[in-house]
Amino acid sequence: MKYDLVLFDFDGTLMNTSPGIFYCARQAMTELGLPIRPDVNMNLFVGPPLGDCFRLTFGLEEQYVDKACDIYRKYYSTVGRFKAEFYPNVIESLGKLKKMGLPMGITTMKGGNLAQLMVDHFGLSEYIFKVVGADLKGRRTKADLVNQATEEFGLADARQRVLLVGDTMLDAEGARIAGTDFLGVSFGFGQFSKEQRAKFRHPLMEDFSELPVFVS
């Protein structure tokens, strides 16, 4: 096999979590009594640390950011995290990777505890060995998470044998900085530009069913 470890982003890569994410973001703005522009691009809310999501998506002033994050987490931990669905062929493909003996992990900008709860709830713990999540203050970068995962899997000195699968430039940059390979997906929230795709080592993965062949 080409790799000794495959790491996955979560939101927009393994699962379409946008219904829950967007619902909780809008609830936070509503509770704060703040308007939401009709033309707001909600896809900006997926990927970066939570505080940055509010800044980028809604142009939220700094005085409201911490409170908005608290409200968002309140709704997401009780309601939002259940509003998600797998992308086509994810479970089948993870099953094939498991049969191949390929270790798998998740690196996500979600908080680690919440991410683990979702992994358990949706039955991913059968395939995923380790979940590395962000800190609540949003200080850790994607590269930090990838570095931690490679170290915990004992591959800190073999990063070229690690593949990160993701849907945003945040993932691509995290892999580049951490020194791992990267495979982007054509679905999810990232919408890579033609110029961005041209710089990638591999063409985008159109469907998860392609992954077992790609890594073998």
PDB file of C-alpha atoms in Angstrom:
ATOM      1  CA  MET A   1       0.000   0.000   0.000  1.00  0.00           C
ATOM      2  CA  LYS A   2       1.053   3.594  -0.589  1.00  0.00           C
ATOM      3  CA  TYR A   3       0.264   4.694   2.963  1.00  0.00           C
ATOM      4  CA  ASP A   4       0.596   3.547   6.562  1.00  0.00           C
ATOM      5  CA  LEU A   5      -2.169   5.852   7.826  1.00  0.00           C
ATOM      6  CA  VAL A   6      -5.173   7.695   6.424  1.00  0.00           C
ATOM      7  CA  LEU A   7      -6.494  10.745   8.281  1.00  0.00           C
ATOM      8  CA  PHE A   8      -9.879  12.225   7.471  1.00  0.00           C
ATOM      9  CA  ASP A   9     -11.368  15.617   7.988  1.00  0.00           C
ATOM     10  CA  PHE A  10     -14.905  15.215   9.359  1.00  0.00           C
ATOM     11  CA  ASP A  11     -17.278  17.987   8.253  1.00  0.00           C
ATOM     12  CA  GLY A  12     -17.703  17.971   4.490  1.00  0.00           C
ATOM     13  CA  THR A  13     -15.485  14.925   4.019  1.00  0.00           C
ATOM     14  CA  LEU A  14     -16.977  11.958   5.857  1.00  0.00           C
ATOM     15  CA  MET A  15     -20.327  13.537   6.636  1.00  0.00           C
ATOM     16  CA  ASN A  16     -22.553  16.317   5.411  1.00  0.00           C
ATOM     17  CA  THR A  17     -23.018  18.098   8.723  1.00  0.00           C
ATOM     18  CA  SER A  18     -24.251  21.352   7.202  1.00  0.00           C
ATOM     19  CA  PRO A  19     -27.905  21.074   8.340  1.00  0.00           C
ATOM     20  CA  GLY A  20     -26.901  20.979  12.009  1.00  0.00           C
ATOM     21  CA  ILE A  21     -24.079  23.500  11.680  1.00  0.00           C
ATOM     22  CA  PHE A  22     -26.137  26.062   9.795  1.00  0.00           C
ATOM     23  CA  TYR A  23     -29.114  25.655  12.142  1.00  0.00           C
ATOM     24  CA  CYS A  24     -26.991  26.280  15.247  1.00  0.00           C
ATOM     25  CA  ALA A  25     -25.181  29.232  13.685  1.00  0.00           C
ATOM     26  CA  ARG A  26     -28.475  30.903  12.824  1.00  0.00           C
ATOM     27  CA  GLN A  27     -29.848  30.188  16.295  1.00  0.00           C
ATOM     28  CA  ALA A  28     -26.831  31.910  17.834  1.00  0.00           C
ATOM     29  CA  MET A  29     -27.329  35.015  15.714  1.00  0.00           C
ATOM     30  CA  THR A  30     -31.049  35.050  16.514  1.00  0.00           C
ATOM     31  CA  GLU A  31     -30.478  34.784  20.275  1.00  0.00           C
ATOM     32  CA  LEU A  32     -28.010  37.651  20.081  1.00  0.00           C
ATOM     33  CA  GLY A  33     -30.622  39.710  18.234  1.00  0.00           C
ATOM     34  CA  LEU A  34     -28.307  40.218  15.270  1.00  0.00           C
ATOM     35  CA  PRO A  35     -29.431  40.300  11.619  1.00  0.00           C
ATOM     36  CA  ILE A  36     -28.418  37.698   9.038  1.00  0.00           C
ATOM     37  CA  ARG A  37     -27.854  39.032   5.528  1.00  0.00           C
ATOM     38  CA  PRO A  38     -30.058  37.380   2.879  1.00  0.00           C
ATOM     39  CA  ASP A  39     -27.002  36.733   0.685  1.00  0.00           C
ATOM     40  CA  VAL A  40     -24.833  35.201   3.427  1.00  0.00           C
ATOM     41  CA  ASN A  41     -22.634  32.307   2.236  1.00  0.00           C
ATOM     42  CA  MET A  42     -23.161  29.710   4.940  1.00  0.00           C
ATOM     43  CA  ASN A  43     -20.508  27.411   3.469  1.00  0.00           C
ATOM     44  CA  LEU A  44     -17.938  29.786   4.976  1.00  0.00           C
ATOM     45  CA  PHE A  45     -19.069  28.540   8.367  1.00  0.00           C
ATOM     46  CA  VAL A  46     -17.501  25.103   7.888  1.00  0.00           C
ATOM     47  CA  GLY A  47     -13.799  24.458   8.410  1.00  0.00           C
ATOM     48  CA  PRO A  48     -12.123  27.254  10.389  1.00  0.00           C
ATOM     49  CA  PRO A  49     -12.134  27.547  14.193  1.00  0.00           C
ATOM     50  CA  LEU A  50     -15.616  28.419  15.460  1.00  0.00           C
ATOM     51  CA  GLY A  51     -14.886  32.036  16.326  1.00  0.00           C
ATOM     52  CA  ASP A  52     -13.453  32.635  12.862  1.00  0.00           C
ATOM     53  CA  CYS A  53     -16.565  31.050  11.346  1.00  0.00           C
ATOM     54  CA  PHE A  54     -18.721  33.767  12.904  1.00  0.00           C
ATOM     55  CA  ARG A  55     -16.289  36.477  11.839  1.00  0.00           C
ATOM     56  CA  LEU A  56     -15.981  35.259   8.242  1.00  0.00           C
ATOM     57  CA  THR A  57     -19.603  34.311   7.633  1.00  0.00           C
ATOM     58  CA  PHE A  58     -21.513  37.054   9.424  1.00  0.00           C
ATOM     59  CA  GLY A  59     -18.863  39.742   9.890  1.00  0.00           C
ATOM     60  CA  LEU A  60     -19.547  39.430  13.614  1.00  0.00           C
ATOM     61  CA  GLU A  61     -17.991  42.103  15.794  1.00  0.00           C
ATOM     62  CA  GLU A  62     -15.459  40.863  18.318  1.00  0.00           C
ATOM     63  CA  GLN A  63     -17.596  41.762  21.327  1.00  0.00           C
ATOM     64  CA  TYR A  64     -20.163  39.125  20.294  1.00  0.00           C
ATOM     65  CA  VAL A  65     -17.886  36.285  19.193  1.00  0.00           C
ATOM     66  CA  ASP A  66     -17.403  34.448  22.502  1.00  0.00           C
ATOM     67  CA  LYS A  67     -21.105  34.605  23.348  1.00  0.00           C
ATOM     68  CA  ALA A  68     -22.055  33.422  19.872  1.00  0.00           C
ATOM     69  CA  CYS A  69     -19.703  30.454  20.239  1.00  0.00           C
ATOM     70  CA  ASP A  70     -21.246  29.549  23.593  1.00  0.00           C
ATOM     71  CA  ILE A  71     -24.777  29.640  22.178  1.00  0.00           C
ATOM     72  CA  TYR A  72     -23.724  27.638  19.127  1.00  0.00           C
ATOM     73  CA  ARG A  73     -22.144  24.926  21.270  1.00  0.00           C
ATOM     74  CA  LYS A  74     -25.264  24.748  23.448  1.00  0.00           C
ATOM     75  CA  TYR A  75     -27.453  23.973  20.459  1.00  0.00           C
ATOM     76  CA  TYR A  76     -24.938  21.788  18.645  1.00  0.00           C
ATOM     77  CA  SER A  77     -24.268  19.520  21.611  1.00  0.00           C
ATOM     78  CA  THR A  78     -27.970  18.798  22.106  1.00  0.00           C
ATOM     79  CA  VAL A  79     -29.576  19.070  18.661  1.00  0.00           C
ATOM     80  CA  GLY A  80     -27.216  20.042  15.870  1.00  0.00           C
ATOM     81  CA  ARG A  81     -24.834  17.108  16.040  1.00  0.00           C
ATOM     82  CA  PHE A  82     -27.639  14.706  15.115  1.00  0.00           C
ATOM     83  CA  LYS A  83     -28.485  16.629  11.926  1.00  0.00           C
ATOM     84  CA  ALA A  84     -25.916  14.952   9.664  1.00  0.00           C
ATOM     85  CA  GLU A  85     -25.624  12.236   7.044  1.00  0.00           C
ATOM     86  CA  PHE A  86     -22.812  10.276   5.426  1.00  0.00           C
ATOM     87  CA  TYR A  87     -21.700  11.052   1.912  1.00  0.00           C
ATOM     88  CA  PRO A  88     -22.302   8.167  -0.534  1.00  0.00           C
ATOM     89  CA  ASN A  89     -20.130   5.058  -0.129  1.00  0.00           C
ATOM     90  CA  VAL A  90     -18.291   6.292   2.979  1.00  0.00           C
ATOM     91  CA  ILE A  91     -19.082   3.349   5.251  1.00  0.00           C
ATOM     92  CA  GLU A  92     -18.493   0.773   2.533  1.00  0.00           C
ATOM     93  CA  SER A  93     -15.113   2.300   1.706  1.00  0.00           C
ATOM     94  CA  LEU A  94     -14.027   2.548   5.331  1.00  0.00           C
ATOM     95  CA  GLY A  95     -14.913  -1.114   5.694  1.00  0.00           C
ATOM     96  CA  LYS A  96     -12.649  -1.984   2.780  1.00  0.00           C
ATOM     97  CA  LEU A  97      -9.767   0.042   4.238  1.00  0.00           C
ATOM     98  CA  LYS A  98     -10.232  -1.745   7.549  1.00  0.00           C
ATOM     99  CA  LYS A  99     -10.059  -5.134   5.804  1.00  0.00           C
ATOM    100  CA  MET A 100      -6.849  -3.965   4.125  1.00  0.00           C
ATOM    101  CA  GLY A 101      -5.386  -3.369   7.591  1.00  0.00           C
ATOM    102  CA  LEU A 102      -4.944   0.363   7.043  1.00  0.00           C
ATOM    103  CA  PRO A 103      -5.163   2.454  10.257  1.00  0.00           C
ATOM    104  CA  MET A 104      -7.530   5.425  10.101  1.00  0.00           C
ATOM    105  CA  GLY A 105      -7.988   8.554  12.182  1.00  0.00           C
ATOM    106  CA  ILE A 106      -9.893  11.832  12.162  1.00  0.00           C
ATOM    107  CA  THR A 107      -8.447  15.324  12.500  1.00  0.00           C
ATOM    108  CA  THR A 108     -11.169  17.916  12.887  1.00  0.00           C
ATOM    109  CA  MET A 109     -11.591  21.510  13.935  1.00  0.00           C
ATOM    110  CA  LYS A 110     -14.495  20.372  16.115  1.00  0.00           C
ATOM    111  CA  GLY A 111     -13.761  20.018  19.812  1.00  0.00           C
ATOM    112  CA  GLY A 112     -12.275  16.611  20.505  1.00  0.00           C
ATOM    113  CA  ASN A 113     -14.957  15.458  22.953  1.00  0.00           C
ATOM    114  CA  LEU A 114     -17.800  16.460  20.643  1.00  0.00           C
ATOM    115  CA  ALA A 115     -16.113  14.834  17.657  1.00  0.00           C
ATOM    116  CA  GLN A 116     -15.699  11.587  19.587  1.00  0.00           C
ATOM    117  CA  LEU A 117     -19.380  11.653  20.584  1.00  0.00           C
ATOM    118  CA  MET A 118     -20.373  11.999  16.929  1.00  0.00           C
ATOM    119  CA  VAL A 119     -17.987   9.248  15.844  1.00  0.00           C
ATOM    120  CA  ASP A 120     -19.561   6.944  18.420  1.00  0.00           C
ATOM    121  CA  HIS A 121     -23.140   7.997  17.650  1.00  0.00           C
ATOM    122  CA  PHE A 122     -22.838   7.415  13.900  1.00  0.00           C
ATOM    123  CA  GLY A 123     -20.991   4.111  14.233  1.00  0.00           C
ATOM    124  CA  LEU A 124     -17.612   5.283  12.979  1.00  0.00           C
ATOM    125  CA  SER A 125     -15.708   3.972  15.987  1.00  0.00           C
ATOM    126  CA  GLU A 126     -15.730   0.565  14.296  1.00  0.00           C
ATOM    127  CA  TYR A 127     -13.307   1.979  11.724  1.00  0.00           C
ATOM    128  CA  ILE A 128     -11.635   5.007  13.294  1.00  0.00           C
ATOM    129  CA  PHE A 129      -8.801   4.320  15.737  1.00  0.00           C
ATOM    130  CA  LYS A 130      -8.223   7.868  16.955  1.00  0.00           C
ATOM    131  CA  VAL A 131      -9.947  11.264  16.914  1.00  0.00           C
ATOM    132  CA  VAL A 132      -7.869  14.431  17.238  1.00  0.00           C
ATOM    133  CA  GLY A 133      -9.949  17.571  17.706  1.00  0.00           C
ATOM    134  CA  ALA A 134      -9.382  21.271  18.180  1.00  0.00           C
ATOM    135  CA  ASP A 135      -9.289  23.151  21.473  1.00  0.00           C
ATOM    136  CA  LEU A 136     -12.287  25.291  22.392  1.00  0.00           C
ATOM    137  CA  LYS A 137     -10.270  28.507  22.150  1.00  0.00           C
ATOM    138  CA  GLY A 138      -9.467  27.820  18.501  1.00  0.00           C
ATOM    139  CA  ARG A 139      -5.715  28.158  18.957  1.00  0.00           C
ATOM    140  CA  ARG A 140      -4.732  24.886  17.275  1.00  0.00           C
ATOM    141  CA  THR A 141      -4.291  24.759  13.519  1.00  0.00           C
ATOM    142  CA  LYS A 142      -5.062  21.881  11.188  1.00  0.00           C
ATOM    143  CA  ALA A 143      -1.333  21.230  10.923  1.00  0.00           C
ATOM    144  CA  ASP A 144      -1.158  20.952  14.723  1.00  0.00           C
ATOM    145  CA  LEU A 145      -3.865  18.295  14.649  1.00  0.00           C
ATOM    146  CA  VAL A 146      -2.210  16.357  11.833  1.00  0.00           C
ATOM    147  CA  ASN A 147       1.130  16.522  13.630  1.00  0.00           C
ATOM    148  CA  GLN A 148      -0.436  15.182  16.815  1.00  0.00           C
ATOM    149  CA  ALA A 149      -2.126  12.345  14.955  1.00  0.00           C
ATOM    150  CA  THR A 150       1.028  11.266  13.126  1.00  0.00           C
ATOM    151  CA  GLU A 151       2.946  11.295  16.399  1.00  0.00           C
ATOM    152  CA  GLU A 152       0.296   9.292  18.260  1.00  0.00           C
ATOM    153  CA  PHE A 153       0.262   6.702  15.482  1.00  0.00           C
ATOM    154  CA  GLY A 154       4.071   6.517  15.674  1.00  0.00           C
ATOM    155  CA  LEU A 155       4.623   7.970  12.210  1.00  0.00           C
ATOM    156  CA  ALA A 156       6.256  11.300  13.018  1.00  0.00           C
ATOM    157  CA  ASP A 157       9.327  10.241  11.034  1.00  0.00           C
ATOM    158  CA  ALA A 158       7.331   8.800   8.130  1.00  0.00           C
ATOM    159  CA  ARG A 159       4.920  11.603   7.285  1.00  0.00           C
ATOM    160  CA  GLN A 160       5.227  10.915   3.566  1.00  0.00           C
ATOM    161  CA  ARG A 161       3.396   7.653   4.305  1.00  0.00           C
ATOM    162  CA  VAL A 162       0.413   9.525   5.781  1.00  0.00           C
ATOM    163  CA  LEU A 163      -2.554  10.702   3.702  1.00  0.00           C
ATOM    164  CA  LEU A 164      -4.981  13.434   4.769  1.00  0.00           C
ATOM    165  CA  VAL A 165      -8.351  13.448   2.992  1.00  0.00           C
ATOM    166  CA  GLY A 166     -10.235  16.739   3.162  1.00  0.00           C
ATOM    167  CA  ASP A 167     -12.575  19.173   1.456  1.00  0.00           C
ATOM    168  CA  THR A 168     -11.058  22.616   2.107  1.00  0.00           C
ATOM    169  CA  MET A 169      -7.866  24.574   1.598  1.00  0.00           C
ATOM    170  CA  LEU A 170      -7.553  24.542   5.384  1.00  0.00           C
ATOM    171  CA  ASP A 171      -7.046  20.786   5.079  1.00  0.00           C
ATOM    172  CA  ALA A 172      -4.689  21.117   2.119  1.00  0.00           C
ATOM    173  CA  GLU A 173      -2.538  23.679   3.918  1.00  0.00           C
ATOM    174  CA  GLY A 174      -2.550  21.613   7.097  1.00  0.00           C
ATOM    175  CA  ALA A 175      -1.231  18.612   5.188  1.00  0.00           C
ATOM    176  CA  ARG A 176       1.397  20.709   3.411  1.00  0.00           C
ATOM    177  CA  ILE A 177       2.708  22.251   6.632  1.00  0.00           C
ATOM    178  CA  ALA A 178       2.662  18.909   8.462  1.00  0.00           C
ATOM    179  CA  GLY A 179       4.469  17.200   5.592  1.00  0.00           C
ATOM    180  CA  THR A 180       1.817  14.609   4.718  1.00  0.00           C
ATOM    181  CA  ASP A 181       0.190  13.789   1.402  1.00  0.00           C
ATOM    182  CA  PHE A 182      -3.229  15.279   0.620  1.00  0.00           C
ATOM    183  CA  LEU A 183      -6.251  14.092  -1.323  1.00  0.00           C
ATOM    184  CA  GLY A 184      -9.039  16.593  -1.860  1.00  0.00           C
ATOM    185  CA  VAL A 185     -12.680  15.678  -2.438  1.00  0.00           C
ATOM    186  CA  SER A 186     -14.943  17.289  -5.006  1.00  0.00           C
ATOM    187  CA  PHE A 187     -17.927  17.291  -2.637  1.00  0.00           C
ATOM    188  CA  GLY A 188     -18.139  18.959   0.775  1.00  0.00           C
ATOM    189  CA  PHE A 189     -17.830  22.648   1.483  1.00  0.00           C
ATOM    190  CA  GLY A 190     -14.472  23.689   0.070  1.00  0.00           C
ATOM    191  CA  GLN A 191     -15.228  24.149  -3.623  1.00  0.00           C
ATOM    192  CA  PHE A 192     -11.572  24.195  -4.715  1.00  0.00           C
ATOM    193  CA  SER A 193     -10.856  26.650  -7.502  1.00  0.00           C
ATOM    194  CA  LYS A 194      -9.285  25.577 -10.788  1.00  0.00           C
ATOM    195  CA  GLU A 195      -6.040  27.272  -9.756  1.00  0.00           C
ATOM    196  CA  GLN A 196      -6.011  25.480  -6.409  1.00  0.00           C
ATOM    197  CA  ARG A 197      -6.706  22.093  -7.989  1.00  0.00           C
ATOM    198  CA  ALA A 198      -3.858  22.609 -10.440  1.00  0.00           C
ATOM    199  CA  LYS A 199      -1.389  22.760  -7.534  1.00  0.00           C
ATOM    200  CA  PHE A 200      -2.537  19.494  -5.962  1.00  0.00           C
ATOM    201  CA  ARG A 201      -0.478  16.364  -6.437  1.00  0.00           C
ATOM    202  CA  HIS A 202      -3.596  14.253  -7.046  1.00  0.00           C
ATOM    203  CA  PRO A 203      -6.887  14.899  -8.868  1.00  0.00           C
ATOM    204  CA  LEU A 204      -9.883  15.413  -6.609  1.00  0.00           C
ATOM    205  CA  MET A 205     -11.730  12.313  -5.440  1.00  0.00           C
ATOM    206  CA  GLU A 206     -15.226  12.387  -6.950  1.00  0.00           C
ATOM    207  CA  ASP A 207     -16.677   9.540  -4.885  1.00  0.00           C
ATOM    208  CA  PHE A 208     -15.551   7.760  -1.731  1.00  0.00           C
ATOM    209  CA  SER A 209     -15.614   4.427  -3.542  1.00  0.00           C
ATOM    210  CA  GLU A 210     -12.398   5.536  -5.291  1.00  0.00           C
ATOM    211  CA  LEU A 211     -10.403   5.611  -2.056  1.00  0.00           C
ATOM    212  CA  PRO A 212      -9.571   1.903  -1.540  1.00  0.00           C
ATOM    213  CA  VAL A 213      -8.063   1.712  -5.028  1.00  0.00           C
ATOM    214  CA  PHE A 214      -6.219   5.004  -4.572  1.00  0.00           C
ATOM    215  CA  VAL A 215      -4.417   3.924  -1.393  1.00  0.00           C
ATOM    216  CA  SER A 216      -3.547   0.411  -2.549  1.00  0.00           C
TER     217      SER A 216
END
